[in-house]
mmCIF file with all atom_site columns, C-alpha atoms in Angstrom:
data_model
loop_
_atom_site.group_PDB
_atom_site.id
_atom_site.type_symbol
_atom_site.label_atom_id
_atom_site.label_alt_id
_atom_site.label_comp_id
_atom_site.label_asym_id
_atom_site.label_entity_id
_atom_site.label_seq_id
_atom_site.pdbx_PDB_ins_code
_atom_site.Cartn_x
_atom_site.Cartn_y
_atom_site.Cartn_z
_atom_site.occupancy
_atom_site.B_iso_or_equiv
_atom_site.pdbx_formal_charge
_atom_site.auth_seq_id
_atom_site.auth_comp_id
_atom_site.auth_asym_id
_atom_site.auth_atom_id
_atom_site.pdbx_PDB_model_num
ATOM 1   C CA . MET A 1 1   ? 2.268   -20.479 11.465  1.00 0.00 ? 24  MET A CA 1
ATOM 2   C CA . ASP A 1 2   ? 2.474   -23.691 9.375   1.00 0.00 ? 25  ASP A CA 1
ATOM 3   C CA . GLU A 1 3   ? 5.041   -22.434 6.876   1.00 0.00 ? 26  GLU A CA 1
ATOM 4   C CA . LYS A 1 4   ? 7.578   -19.810 7.819   1.00 0.00 ? 27  LYS A CA 1
ATOM 5   C CA . GLN A 1 5   ? 6.738   -16.533 6.178   1.00 0.00 ? 28  GLN A CA 1
ATOM 6   C CA . LYS A 1 6   ? 9.712   -14.571 4.875   1.00 0.00 ? 29  LYS A CA 1
ATOM 7   C CA . ILE A 1 7   ? 10.300  -10.920 5.685   1.00 0.00 ? 30  ILE A CA 1
ATOM 8   C CA . LEU A 1 8   ? 13.030  -8.660  4.306   1.00 0.00 ? 31  LEU A CA 1
ATOM 9   C CA . VAL A 1 9   ? 14.234  -5.820  6.544   1.00 0.00 ? 32  VAL A CA 1
ATOM 10  C CA . VAL A 1 10  ? 16.105  -3.064  4.690   1.00 0.00 ? 33  VAL A CA 1
ATOM 11  C CA . GLU A 1 11  ? 17.638  -0.874  7.390   1.00 0.00 ? 34  GLU A CA 1
ATOM 12  C CA . ASP A 1 12  ? 21.130  0.645   7.651   1.00 0.00 ? 35  ASP A CA 1
ATOM 13  C CA . GLU A 1 13  ? 21.019  1.248   11.423  1.00 0.00 ? 36  GLU A CA 1
ATOM 14  C CA . LEU A 1 14  ? 22.505  -1.946  12.874  1.00 0.00 ? 37  LEU A CA 1
ATOM 15  C CA . LYS A 1 15  ? 20.740  -1.753  16.250  1.00 0.00 ? 38  LYS A CA 1
ATOM 16  C CA . VAL A 1 16  ? 17.339  -1.077  14.692  1.00 0.00 ? 39  VAL A CA 1
ATOM 17  C CA . ALA A 1 17  ? 17.768  -3.886  12.160  1.00 0.00 ? 40  ALA A CA 1
ATOM 18  C CA . GLN A 1 18  ? 18.810  -6.357  14.873  1.00 0.00 ? 41  GLN A CA 1
ATOM 19  C CA . PHE A 1 19  ? 15.928  -5.257  17.114  1.00 0.00 ? 42  PHE A CA 1
ATOM 20  C CA . ILE A 1 20  ? 13.395  -5.888  14.341  1.00 0.00 ? 43  ILE A CA 1
ATOM 21  C CA . ARG A 1 21  ? 15.011  -9.152  13.258  1.00 0.00 ? 44  ARG A CA 1
ATOM 22  C CA . LYS A 1 22  ? 15.130  -10.581 16.777  1.00 0.00 ? 45  LYS A CA 1
ATOM 23  C CA . GLY A 1 23  ? 11.492  -9.713  17.462  1.00 0.00 ? 46  GLY A CA 1
ATOM 24  C CA . LEU A 1 24  ? 10.201  -11.132 14.181  1.00 0.00 ? 47  LEU A CA 1
ATOM 25  C CA . GLU A 1 25  ? 12.233  -14.333 14.478  1.00 0.00 ? 48  GLU A CA 1
ATOM 26  C CA . GLU A 1 26  ? 10.834  -14.857 17.984  1.00 0.00 ? 49  GLU A CA 1
ATOM 27  C CA . GLU A 1 27  ? 7.379   -14.651 16.387  1.00 0.00 ? 50  GLU A CA 1
ATOM 28  C CA . GLY A 1 28  ? 8.302   -17.424 13.949  1.00 0.00 ? 51  GLY A CA 1
ATOM 29  C CA . TYR A 1 29  ? 9.168   -15.422 10.822  1.00 0.00 ? 52  TYR A CA 1
ATOM 30  C CA . ASP A 1 30  ? 12.127  -16.103 8.539   1.00 0.00 ? 53  ASP A CA 1
ATOM 31  C CA . VAL A 1 31  ? 13.978  -12.765 8.389   1.00 0.00 ? 54  VAL A CA 1
ATOM 32  C CA . GLU A 1 32  ? 16.708  -11.469 6.093   1.00 0.00 ? 55  GLU A CA 1
ATOM 33  C CA . VAL A 1 33  ? 18.400  -8.090  6.522   1.00 0.00 ? 56  VAL A CA 1
ATOM 34  C CA . ALA A 1 34  ? 19.946  -5.722  3.982   1.00 0.00 ? 57  ALA A CA 1
ATOM 35  C CA . TYR A 1 35  ? 21.990  -2.798  5.316   1.00 0.00 ? 58  TYR A CA 1
ATOM 36  C CA . ASP A 1 36  ? 21.828  -0.569  2.227   1.00 0.00 ? 59  ASP A CA 1
ATOM 37  C CA . GLY A 1 37  ? 19.233  0.290   -0.382  1.00 0.00 ? 60  GLY A CA 1
ATOM 38  C CA . LEU A 1 38  ? 21.010  -1.327  -3.332  1.00 0.00 ? 61  LEU A CA 1
ATOM 39  C CA . LEU A 1 39  ? 21.265  -4.725  -1.656  1.00 0.00 ? 62  LEU A CA 1
ATOM 40  C CA . GLY A 1 40  ? 17.696  -4.326  -0.433  1.00 0.00 ? 63  GLY A CA 1
ATOM 41  C CA . ARG A 1 41  ? 16.448  -3.711  -3.952  1.00 0.00 ? 64  ARG A CA 1
ATOM 42  C CA . ASN A 1 42  ? 18.410  -6.640  -5.374  1.00 0.00 ? 65  ASN A CA 1
ATOM 43  C CA . LEU A 1 43  ? 17.150  -9.058  -2.715  1.00 0.00 ? 66  LEU A CA 1
ATOM 44  C CA . SER A 1 44  ? 13.561  -7.865  -2.963  1.00 0.00 ? 67  SER A CA 1
ATOM 45  C CA . LEU A 1 45  ? 13.498  -8.404  -6.722  1.00 0.00 ? 68  LEU A CA 1
ATOM 46  C CA . SER A 1 46  ? 15.384  -11.706 -6.829  1.00 0.00 ? 69  SER A CA 1
ATOM 47  C CA . ARG A 1 47  ? 13.734  -13.518 -3.885  1.00 0.00 ? 70  ARG A CA 1
ATOM 48  C CA . GLU A 1 48  ? 10.186  -14.070 -2.663  1.00 0.00 ? 71  GLU A CA 1
ATOM 49  C CA . TYR A 1 49  ? 8.998   -12.309 0.496   1.00 0.00 ? 72  TYR A CA 1
ATOM 50  C CA . HIS A 1 50  ? 5.663   -12.025 2.269   1.00 0.00 ? 73  HIS A CA 1
ATOM 51  C CA . LEU A 1 51  ? 6.562   -8.527  3.507   1.00 0.00 ? 74  LEU A CA 1
ATOM 52  C CA . ILE A 1 52  ? 9.312   -5.914  3.125   1.00 0.00 ? 75  ILE A CA 1
ATOM 53  C CA . ILE A 1 53  ? 10.159  -3.456  5.912   1.00 0.00 ? 76  ILE A CA 1
ATOM 54  C CA . LEU A 1 54  ? 12.002  -0.513  4.427   1.00 0.00 ? 77  LEU A CA 1
ATOM 55  C CA . ASP A 1 55  ? 13.832  2.482   5.891   1.00 0.00 ? 78  ASP A CA 1
ATOM 56  C CA . ILE A 1 56  ? 13.838  5.777   3.955   1.00 0.00 ? 79  ILE A CA 1
ATOM 57  C CA . ASN A 1 57  ? 17.323  7.206   4.455   1.00 0.00 ? 80  ASN A CA 1
ATOM 58  C CA . MET A 1 58  ? 19.900  4.598   3.434   1.00 0.00 ? 81  MET A CA 1
ATOM 59  C CA . PRO A 1 59  ? 23.214  4.420   1.554   1.00 0.00 ? 82  PRO A CA 1
ATOM 60  C CA . LEU A 1 60  ? 23.272  3.882   -2.232  1.00 0.00 ? 83  LEU A CA 1
ATOM 61  C CA . LEU A 1 61  ? 19.480  3.954   -2.772  1.00 0.00 ? 84  LEU A CA 1
ATOM 62  C CA . ASN A 1 62  ? 16.829  5.556   -0.579  1.00 0.00 ? 85  ASN A CA 1
ATOM 63  C CA . GLY A 1 63  ? 13.615  3.843   0.444   1.00 0.00 ? 86  GLY A CA 1
ATOM 64  C CA . TYR A 1 64  ? 11.482  5.644   -2.149  1.00 0.00 ? 87  TYR A CA 1
ATOM 65  C CA . GLU A 1 65  ? 13.696  4.397   -4.988  1.00 0.00 ? 88  GLU A CA 1
ATOM 66  C CA . VAL A 1 66  ? 13.696  0.850   -3.628  1.00 0.00 ? 89  VAL A CA 1
ATOM 67  C CA . CYS A 1 67  ? 9.921   0.841   -3.235  1.00 0.00 ? 90  CYS A CA 1
ATOM 68  C CA . LYS A 1 68  ? 9.353   2.089   -6.793  1.00 0.00 ? 91  LYS A CA 1
ATOM 69  C CA . SER A 1 69  ? 11.488  -0.782  -8.102  1.00 0.00 ? 92  SER A CA 1
ATOM 70  C CA . ILE A 1 70  ? 9.523   -3.285  -6.023  1.00 0.00 ? 93  ILE A CA 1
ATOM 71  C CA . ARG A 1 71  ? 6.209   -1.897  -7.234  1.00 0.00 ? 94  ARG A CA 1
ATOM 72  C CA . THR A 1 72  ? 7.293   -2.116  -10.875 1.00 0.00 ? 95  THR A CA 1
ATOM 73  C CA . LEU A 1 73  ? 8.121   -5.820  -10.789 1.00 0.00 ? 96  LEU A CA 1
ATOM 74  C CA . LYS A 1 74  ? 6.352   -7.145  -7.678  1.00 0.00 ? 97  LYS A CA 1
ATOM 75  C CA . PRO A 1 75  ? 3.283   -4.971  -7.056  1.00 0.00 ? 98  PRO A CA 1
ATOM 76  C CA . GLU A 1 76  ? 1.647   -7.560  -4.789  1.00 0.00 ? 99  GLU A CA 1
ATOM 77  C CA . VAL A 1 77  ? 4.341   -7.555  -2.057  1.00 0.00 ? 100 VAL A CA 1
ATOM 78  C CA . PRO A 1 78  ? 3.338   -5.345  0.910   1.00 0.00 ? 101 PRO A CA 1
ATOM 79  C CA . VAL A 1 79  ? 5.813   -2.703  2.089   1.00 0.00 ? 102 VAL A CA 1
ATOM 80  C CA . ILE A 1 80  ? 6.057   -0.960  5.456   1.00 0.00 ? 103 ILE A CA 1
ATOM 81  C CA . MET A 1 81  ? 8.239   2.154   5.434   1.00 0.00 ? 104 MET A CA 1
ATOM 82  C CA . LEU A 1 82  ? 10.164  3.276   8.512   1.00 0.00 ? 105 LEU A CA 1
ATOM 83  C CA . THR A 1 83  ? 10.893  6.961   8.954   1.00 0.00 ? 106 THR A CA 1
ATOM 84  C CA . ALA A 1 84  ? 12.356  9.273   11.554  1.00 0.00 ? 107 ALA A CA 1
ATOM 85  C CA . PHE A 1 85  ? 9.847   11.933  10.503  1.00 0.00 ? 108 PHE A CA 1
ATOM 86  C CA . GLY A 1 86  ? 6.075   11.943  10.461  1.00 0.00 ? 109 GLY A CA 1
ATOM 87  C CA . ASP A 1 87  ? 5.199   14.924  8.280   1.00 0.00 ? 110 ASP A CA 1
ATOM 88  C CA . MET A 1 88  ? 2.437   14.511  5.718   1.00 0.00 ? 111 MET A CA 1
ATOM 89  C CA . GLN A 1 89  ? 4.598   15.469  2.726   1.00 0.00 ? 112 GLN A CA 1
ATOM 90  C CA . GLU A 1 90  ? 6.972   12.600  3.429   1.00 0.00 ? 113 GLU A CA 1
ATOM 91  C CA . LYS A 1 91  ? 4.043   10.207  3.812   1.00 0.00 ? 114 LYS A CA 1
ATOM 92  C CA . LEU A 1 92  ? 2.610   11.349  0.492   1.00 0.00 ? 115 LEU A CA 1
ATOM 93  C CA . LEU A 1 93  ? 5.941   10.719  -1.225  1.00 0.00 ? 116 LEU A CA 1
ATOM 94  C CA . GLY A 1 94  ? 5.974   7.236   0.226   1.00 0.00 ? 117 GLY A CA 1
ATOM 95  C CA . PHE A 1 95  ? 2.398   6.461   -0.727  1.00 0.00 ? 118 PHE A CA 1
ATOM 96  C CA . GLU A 1 96  ? 3.068   7.717   -4.270  1.00 0.00 ? 119 GLU A CA 1
ATOM 97  C CA . ALA A 1 97  ? 6.021   5.314   -4.404  1.00 0.00 ? 120 ALA A CA 1
ATOM 98  C CA . GLY A 1 98  ? 3.657   2.489   -3.447  1.00 0.00 ? 121 GLY A CA 1
ATOM 99  C CA . VAL A 1 99  ? 4.158   2.103   0.304   1.00 0.00 ? 122 VAL A CA 1
ATOM 100 C CA . ASP A 1 100 ? 1.346   0.232   2.074   1.00 0.00 ? 123 ASP A CA 1
ATOM 101 C CA . ASP A 1 101 ? 1.956   1.524   5.598   1.00 0.00 ? 124 ASP A CA 1
ATOM 102 C CA . TYR A 1 102 ? 4.129   3.919   7.600   1.00 0.00 ? 125 TYR A CA 1
ATOM 103 C CA . LEU A 1 103 ? 5.752   3.627   11.010  1.00 0.00 ? 126 LEU A CA 1
ATOM 104 C CA . VAL A 1 104 ? 7.532   6.558   12.653  1.00 0.00 ? 127 VAL A CA 1
ATOM 105 C CA . LYS A 1 105 ? 10.673  5.916   14.710  1.00 0.00 ? 128 LYS A CA 1
ATOM 106 C CA . PRO A 1 106 ? 10.900  5.269   17.581  1.00 0.00 ? 129 PRO A CA 1
ATOM 107 C CA . PHE A 1 107 ? 8.145   2.662   17.626  1.00 0.00 ? 130 PHE A CA 1
ATOM 108 C CA . GLU A 1 108 ? 7.091   -0.228  19.826  1.00 0.00 ? 131 GLU A CA 1
ATOM 109 C CA . PHE A 1 109 ? 7.705   -3.648  18.341  1.00 0.00 ? 132 PHE A CA 1
ATOM 110 C CA . LYS A 1 110 ? 4.147   -4.783  19.068  1.00 0.00 ? 133 LYS A CA 1
ATOM 111 C CA . GLU A 1 111 ? 2.860   -2.017  16.784  1.00 0.00 ? 134 GLU A CA 1
ATOM 112 C CA . LEU A 1 112 ? 5.176   -3.097  13.963  1.00 0.00 ? 135 LEU A CA 1
ATOM 113 C CA . LEU A 1 113 ? 4.128   -6.709  14.499  1.00 0.00 ? 136 LEU A CA 1
ATOM 114 C CA . ALA A 1 114 ? 0.420   -5.874  14.359  1.00 0.00 ? 137 ALA A CA 1
ATOM 115 C CA . ARG A 1 115 ? 0.796   -3.968  11.100  1.00 0.00 ? 138 ARG A CA 1
ATOM 116 C CA . ALA A 1 116 ? 3.016   -6.661  9.605   1.00 0.00 ? 139 ALA A CA 1
ATOM 117 C CA . LYS A 1 117 ? 0.462   -9.374  10.423  1.00 0.00 ? 140 LYS A CA 1
ATOM 118 C CA . ALA A 1 118 ? -2.375  -7.289  8.946   1.00 0.00 ? 141 ALA A CA 1
ATOM 119 C CA . LEU A 1 119 ? -0.533  -6.732  5.657   1.00 0.00 ? 142 LEU A CA 1
ATOM 120 C CA . ILE A 1 120 ? 0.564   -10.353 5.313   1.00 0.00 ? 143 ILE A CA 1
ATOM 121 C CA . ARG A 1 121 ? -2.963  -11.551 6.075   1.00 0.00 ? 144 ARG A CA 1
ATOM 122 C CA . ARG A 1 122 ? -4.438  -9.198  3.472   1.00 0.00 ? 145 ARG A CA 1
ATOM 123 C CA . ARG A 1 123 ? -2.019  -10.460 0.831   1.00 0.00 ? 146 ARG A CA 1
ATOM 124 C CA . SER A 1 124 ? -2.790  -14.117 1.535   1.00 0.00 ? 147 SER A CA 1
ATOM 125 C CA . PRO A 1 125 ? -5.515  -15.746 -0.581  1.00 0.00 ? 148 PRO A CA 1
ATOM 126 C CA . ALA A 1 126 ? -6.741  -17.597 2.516   1.00 0.00 ? 149 ALA A CA 1
ATOM 127 C CA . GLY A 1 127 ? -9.902  -16.052 3.827   1.00 0.00 ? 150 GLY A CA 1
ATOM 128 C CA . SER A 1 128 ? -10.205 -13.734 0.856   1.00 0.00 ? 151 SER A CA 1
ATOM 129 C CA . GLU A 1 129 ? -13.680 -12.729 -0.241  1.00 0.00 ? 152 GLU A CA 1
ATOM 130 C CA . LYS A 1 130 ? -12.540 -12.543 -3.832  1.00 0.00 ? 153 LYS A CA 1
ATOM 131 C CA . VAL A 1 131 ? -14.610 -14.578 -6.263  1.00 0.00 ? 154 VAL A CA 1
ATOM 132 C CA . GLY A 1 132 ? -12.677 -15.048 -9.494  1.00 0.00 ? 155 GLY A CA 1
ATOM 133 C CA . CYS A 1 133 ? -10.071 -12.427 -10.289 1.00 0.00 ? 156 CYS A CA 1
ATOM 134 C CA . ILE A 1 134 ? -12.053 -9.615  -11.935 1.00 0.00 ? 157 ILE A CA 1
ATOM 135 C CA . LEU A 1 135 ? -13.993 -6.830  -10.238 1.00 0.00 ? 158 LEU A CA 1
ATOM 136 C CA . ALA A 1 136 ? -16.120 -4.743  -12.582 1.00 0.00 ? 159 ALA A CA 1
ATOM 137 C CA . PHE A 1 137 ? -18.480 -1.790  -12.452 1.00 0.00 ? 160 PHE A CA 1
ATOM 138 C CA . SER A 1 138 ? -19.815 0.254   -15.367 1.00 0.00 ? 161 SER A CA 1
ATOM 139 C CA . ASP A 1 139 ? -16.966 0.167   -17.918 1.00 0.00 ? 162 ASP A CA 1
ATOM 140 C CA . VAL A 1 140 ? -14.208 -0.267  -15.295 1.00 0.00 ? 163 VAL A CA 1
ATOM 141 C CA . GLU A 1 141 ? -12.494 -3.627  -14.780 1.00 0.00 ? 164 GLU A CA 1
ATOM 142 C CA . LEU A 1 142 ? -9.945  -4.541  -12.094 1.00 0.00 ? 165 LEU A CA 1
ATOM 143 C CA . ASP A 1 143 ? -7.866  -7.669  -12.532 1.00 0.00 ? 166 ASP A CA 1
ATOM 144 C CA . LEU A 1 144 ? -7.041  -8.541  -8.920  1.00 0.00 ? 167 LEU A CA 1
ATOM 145 C CA . ASP A 1 145 ? -4.382  -11.099 -9.841  1.00 0.00 ? 168 ASP A CA 1
ATOM 146 C CA . LYS A 1 146 ? -2.484  -9.026  -12.391 1.00 0.00 ? 169 LYS A CA 1
ATOM 147 C CA . LYS A 1 147 ? -3.204  -5.717  -10.586 1.00 0.00 ? 170 LYS A CA 1
ATOM 148 C CA . GLU A 1 148 ? -4.360  -4.180  -13.860 1.00 0.00 ? 171 GLU A CA 1
ATOM 149 C CA . VAL A 1 149 ? -7.132  -1.651  -14.463 1.00 0.00 ? 172 VAL A CA 1
ATOM 150 C CA . ARG A 1 150 ? -9.003  -0.935  -17.678 1.00 0.00 ? 173 ARG A CA 1
ATOM 151 C CA . ARG A 1 151 ? -11.768 1.507   -18.436 1.00 0.00 ? 174 ARG A CA 1
ATOM 152 C CA . ASN A 1 152 ? -13.670 1.058   -21.671 1.00 0.00 ? 175 ASN A CA 1
ATOM 153 C CA . GLY A 1 153 ? -10.839 -1.241  -22.750 1.00 0.00 ? 176 GLY A CA 1
ATOM 154 C CA . LYS A 1 154 ? -8.112  1.360   -22.097 1.00 0.00 ? 177 LYS A CA 1
ATOM 155 C CA . LYS A 1 155 ? -5.393  0.342   -19.654 1.00 0.00 ? 178 LYS A CA 1
ATOM 156 C CA . ILE A 1 156 ? -4.931  2.721   -16.704 1.00 0.00 ? 179 ILE A CA 1
ATOM 157 C CA . ASP A 1 157 ? -1.719  2.685   -14.661 1.00 0.00 ? 180 ASP A CA 1
ATOM 158 C CA . LEU A 1 158 ? -2.337  3.039   -10.920 1.00 0.00 ? 181 LEU A CA 1
ATOM 159 C CA . THR A 1 159 ? -0.051  2.940   -7.922  1.00 0.00 ? 182 THR A CA 1
ATOM 160 C CA . ALA A 1 160 ? -0.685  0.215   -5.343  1.00 0.00 ? 183 ALA A CA 1
ATOM 161 C CA . ARG A 1 161 ? -2.525  2.676   -3.090  1.00 0.00 ? 184 ARG A CA 1
ATOM 162 C CA . GLU A 1 162 ? -4.679  4.014   -5.922  1.00 0.00 ? 185 GLU A CA 1
ATOM 163 C CA . PHE A 1 163 ? -5.528  0.443   -6.919  1.00 0.00 ? 186 PHE A CA 1
ATOM 164 C CA . ARG A 1 164 ? -6.675  -0.355  -3.382  1.00 0.00 ? 187 ARG A CA 1
ATOM 165 C CA . LEU A 1 165 ? -8.751  2.824   -3.270  1.00 0.00 ? 188 LEU A CA 1
ATOM 166 C CA . LEU A 1 166 ? -10.463 1.976   -6.565  1.00 0.00 ? 189 LEU A CA 1
ATOM 167 C CA . GLU A 1 167 ? -11.039 -1.607  -5.421  1.00 0.00 ? 190 GLU A CA 1
ATOM 168 C CA . PHE A 1 168 ? -12.633 -0.276  -2.220  1.00 0.00 ? 191 PHE A CA 1
ATOM 169 C CA . PHE A 1 169 ? -14.884 2.033   -4.239  1.00 0.00 ? 192 PHE A CA 1
ATOM 170 C CA . ILE A 1 170 ? -16.051 -0.781  -6.522  1.00 0.00 ? 193 ILE A CA 1
ATOM 171 C CA . ARG A 1 171 ? -16.735 -3.115  -3.602  1.00 0.00 ? 194 ARG A CA 1
ATOM 172 C CA . ASN A 1 172 ? -18.800 -0.306  -2.030  1.00 0.00 ? 195 ASN A CA 1
ATOM 173 C CA . LYS A 1 173 ? -20.427 1.075   -5.193  1.00 0.00 ? 196 LYS A CA 1
ATOM 174 C CA . ASN A 1 174 ? -23.630 3.127   -4.933  1.00 0.00 ? 197 ASN A CA 1
ATOM 175 C CA . ARG A 1 175 ? -23.000 3.831   -1.242  1.00 0.00 ? 198 ARG A CA 1
ATOM 176 C CA . VAL A 1 176 ? -21.885 7.085   0.388   1.00 0.00 ? 199 VAL A CA 1
ATOM 177 C CA . ILE A 1 177 ? -18.537 6.480   2.122   1.00 0.00 ? 200 ILE A CA 1
ATOM 178 C CA . SER A 1 178 ? -17.043 8.869   4.660   1.00 0.00 ? 201 SER A CA 1
ATOM 179 C CA . LYS A 1 179 ? -13.413 10.011  4.567   1.00 0.00 ? 202 LYS A CA 1
ATOM 180 C CA . ALA A 1 180 ? -12.838 8.302   7.920   1.00 0.00 ? 203 ALA A CA 1
ATOM 181 C CA . GLU A 1 181 ? -14.081 4.969   6.556   1.00 0.00 ? 204 GLU A CA 1
ATOM 182 C CA . ILE A 1 182 ? -11.884 5.298   3.476   1.00 0.00 ? 205 ILE A CA 1
ATOM 183 C CA . ALA A 1 183 ? -8.814  6.099   5.584   1.00 0.00 ? 206 ALA A CA 1
ATOM 184 C CA . GLU A 1 184 ? -9.432  3.198   7.920   1.00 0.00 ? 207 GLU A CA 1
ATOM 185 C CA . SER A 1 185 ? -10.212 0.675   5.179   1.00 0.00 ? 208 SER A CA 1
ATOM 186 C CA . VAL A 1 186 ? -7.614  1.671   2.569   1.00 0.00 ? 209 VAL A CA 1
ATOM 187 C CA . TRP A 1 187 ? -4.760  2.703   4.872   1.00 0.00 ? 210 TRP A CA 1
ATOM 188 C CA . ASP A 1 188 ? -5.584  0.659   8.008   1.00 0.00 ? 211 ASP A CA 1
ATOM 189 C CA . LEU A 1 189 ? -4.948  3.834   9.993   1.00 0.00 ? 212 LEU A CA 1
ATOM 190 C CA . ASN A 1 190 ? -7.058  6.377   11.802  1.00 0.00 ? 213 ASN A CA 1
ATOM 191 C CA . PHE A 1 191 ? -5.891  9.567   10.133  1.00 0.00 ? 214 PHE A CA 1
ATOM 192 C CA . ASP A 1 192 ? -6.309  12.872  11.910  1.00 0.00 ? 215 ASP A CA 1
ATOM 193 C CA . SER A 1 193 ? -9.307  14.731  10.535  1.00 0.00 ? 216 SER A CA 1
ATOM 194 C CA . GLY A 1 194 ? -7.067  17.713  9.882   1.00 0.00 ? 217 GLY A CA 1
ATOM 195 C CA . THR A 1 195 ? -5.051  15.908  7.217   1.00 0.00 ? 218 THR A CA 1
ATOM 196 C CA . ASN A 1 196 ? -6.038  15.885  3.557   1.00 0.00 ? 219 ASN A CA 1
ATOM 197 C CA . ILE A 1 197 ? -4.546  12.590  2.425   1.00 0.00 ? 220 ILE A CA 1
ATOM 198 C CA . VAL A 1 198 ? -7.902  11.102  1.408   1.00 0.00 ? 221 VAL A CA 1
ATOM 199 C CA . GLU A 1 199 ? -8.736  14.152  -0.734  1.00 0.00 ? 222 GLU A CA 1
ATOM 200 C CA . VAL A 1 200 ? -5.271  14.007  -2.303  1.00 0.00 ? 223 VAL A CA 1
ATOM 201 C CA . TYR A 1 201 ? -5.715  10.387  -3.357  1.00 0.00 ? 224 TYR A CA 1
ATOM 202 C CA . ILE A 1 202 ? -9.267  10.929  -4.543  1.00 0.00 ? 225 ILE A CA 1
ATOM 203 C CA . ASN A 1 203 ? -7.848  13.632  -6.844  1.00 0.00 ? 226 ASN A CA 1
ATOM 204 C CA . PHE A 1 204 ? -5.085  11.282  -8.039  1.00 0.00 ? 227 PHE A CA 1
ATOM 205 C CA . LEU A 1 205 ? -7.691  8.644   -8.859  1.00 0.00 ? 228 LEU A CA 1
ATOM 206 C CA . ARG A 1 206 ? -10.068 11.071  -10.559 1.00 0.00 ? 229 ARG A CA 1
ATOM 207 C CA . LYS A 1 207 ? -7.333  12.274  -12.902 1.00 0.00 ? 230 LYS A CA 1
ATOM 208 C CA . LYS A 1 208 ? -6.657  8.703   -14.031 1.00 0.00 ? 231 LYS A CA 1
ATOM 209 C CA . VAL A 1 209 ? -10.102 7.093   -13.938 1.00 0.00 ? 232 VAL A CA 1
ATOM 210 C CA . ASP A 1 210 ? -12.534 9.950   -14.678 1.00 0.00 ? 233 ASP A CA 1
ATOM 211 C CA . ARG A 1 211 ? -10.804 12.867  -16.375 1.00 0.00 ? 234 ARG A CA 1
ATOM 212 C CA . ASP A 1 212 ? -10.528 11.402  -19.895 1.00 0.00 ? 235 ASP A CA 1
ATOM 213 C CA . PHE A 1 213 ? -13.981 9.805   -19.924 1.00 0.00 ? 236 PHE A CA 1
ATOM 214 C CA . PRO A 1 214 ? -17.340 11.518  -20.470 1.00 0.00 ? 237 PRO A CA 1
ATOM 215 C CA . GLU A 1 215 ? -19.132 9.735   -17.612 1.00 0.00 ? 238 GLU A CA 1
ATOM 216 C CA . LYS A 1 216 ? -17.776 10.457  -14.140 1.00 0.00 ? 239 LYS A CA 1
ATOM 217 C CA . LEU A 1 217 ? -17.903 7.715   -11.522 1.00 0.00 ? 240 LEU A CA 1
ATOM 218 C CA . ILE A 1 218 ? -16.364 9.351   -8.432  1.00 0.00 ? 241 ILE A CA 1
ATOM 219 C CA . HIS A 1 219 ? -18.753 11.875  -6.893  1.00 0.00 ? 242 HIS A CA 1
ATOM 220 C CA . THR A 1 220 ? -18.392 14.118  -3.847  1.00 0.00 ? 243 THR A CA 1
ATOM 221 C CA . VAL A 1 221 ? -21.294 14.242  -1.391  1.00 0.00 ? 244 VAL A CA 1
ATOM 222 C CA . ILE A 1 222 ? -20.733 17.529  0.426   1.00 0.00 ? 245 ILE A CA 1
ATOM 223 C CA . GLY A 1 223 ? -20.373 17.108  4.176   1.00 0.00 ? 246 GLY A CA 1
ATOM 224 C CA . MET A 1 224 ? -20.666 13.325  3.977   1.00 0.00 ? 247 MET A CA 1
ATOM 225 C CA . GLY A 1 225 ? -17.931 11.843  1.786   1.00 0.00 ? 248 GLY A CA 1
ATOM 226 C CA . TYR A 1 226 ? -17.875 10.184  -1.634  1.00 0.00 ? 249 TYR A CA 1
ATOM 227 C CA . ILE A 1 227 ? -19.927 7.800   -3.723  1.00 0.00 ? 250 ILE A CA 1
ATOM 228 C CA . PHE A 1 228 ? -18.852 5.617   -6.652  1.00 0.00 ? 251 PHE A CA 1
ATOM 229 C CA . LYS A 1 229 ? -21.787 5.423   -9.068  1.00 0.00 ? 252 LYS A CA 1
ATOM 230 C CA . GLU A 1 230 ? -22.895 5.973   -12.630 1.00 0.00 ? 253 GLU A CA 1
ATOM 231 C CA . GLU A 1 231 ? -24.279 9.420   -13.418 1.00 0.00 ? 254 GLU A CA 1
#
């Protein structure tokens, strides 16, 4: 690691925070810790970080509130949320707030490290396949630098997860994509086939990208997945 990458850990449990900090510093990262949500929000908005690791249940502000603030002003910064629970409803709340990844306590440090490296690598311009800063298909345009979406000139507000899903669709236009491939590519996780998180986010995206426009771009292929194409 040529230049130390900075990570903010927002965690009110002292032992957990110290455990994460020690492990990350041993891997060469520059780590700061906030022990409540208010300080975590203030640090995340006033300083530059390559990654933020965020607990849900904290004093003053919870993790969802902190993440929403981060997403409003710094949508490009990846966020991993730590939780003592693994139920789908809680994950959905986090993803709606803009969380990039989830880790359920207790966890092994090597798993946290692997996910942290993947998110930091994805954020880095190095090795990116991006050519220019605009992805376009039909009348949809994604500005990858500003994280803005327009359809037929109309600005569409998306969460970070919805933006990634739409970007994935455009990069894979005119091709049938399975739910498993979407989950793996957009969430970097192998979701259990019994969960409906992909369908939930497809519906979120359809409401914003397709509902108010005569031509639909997101199509369901029964038994196979989805395809992003012009009608």
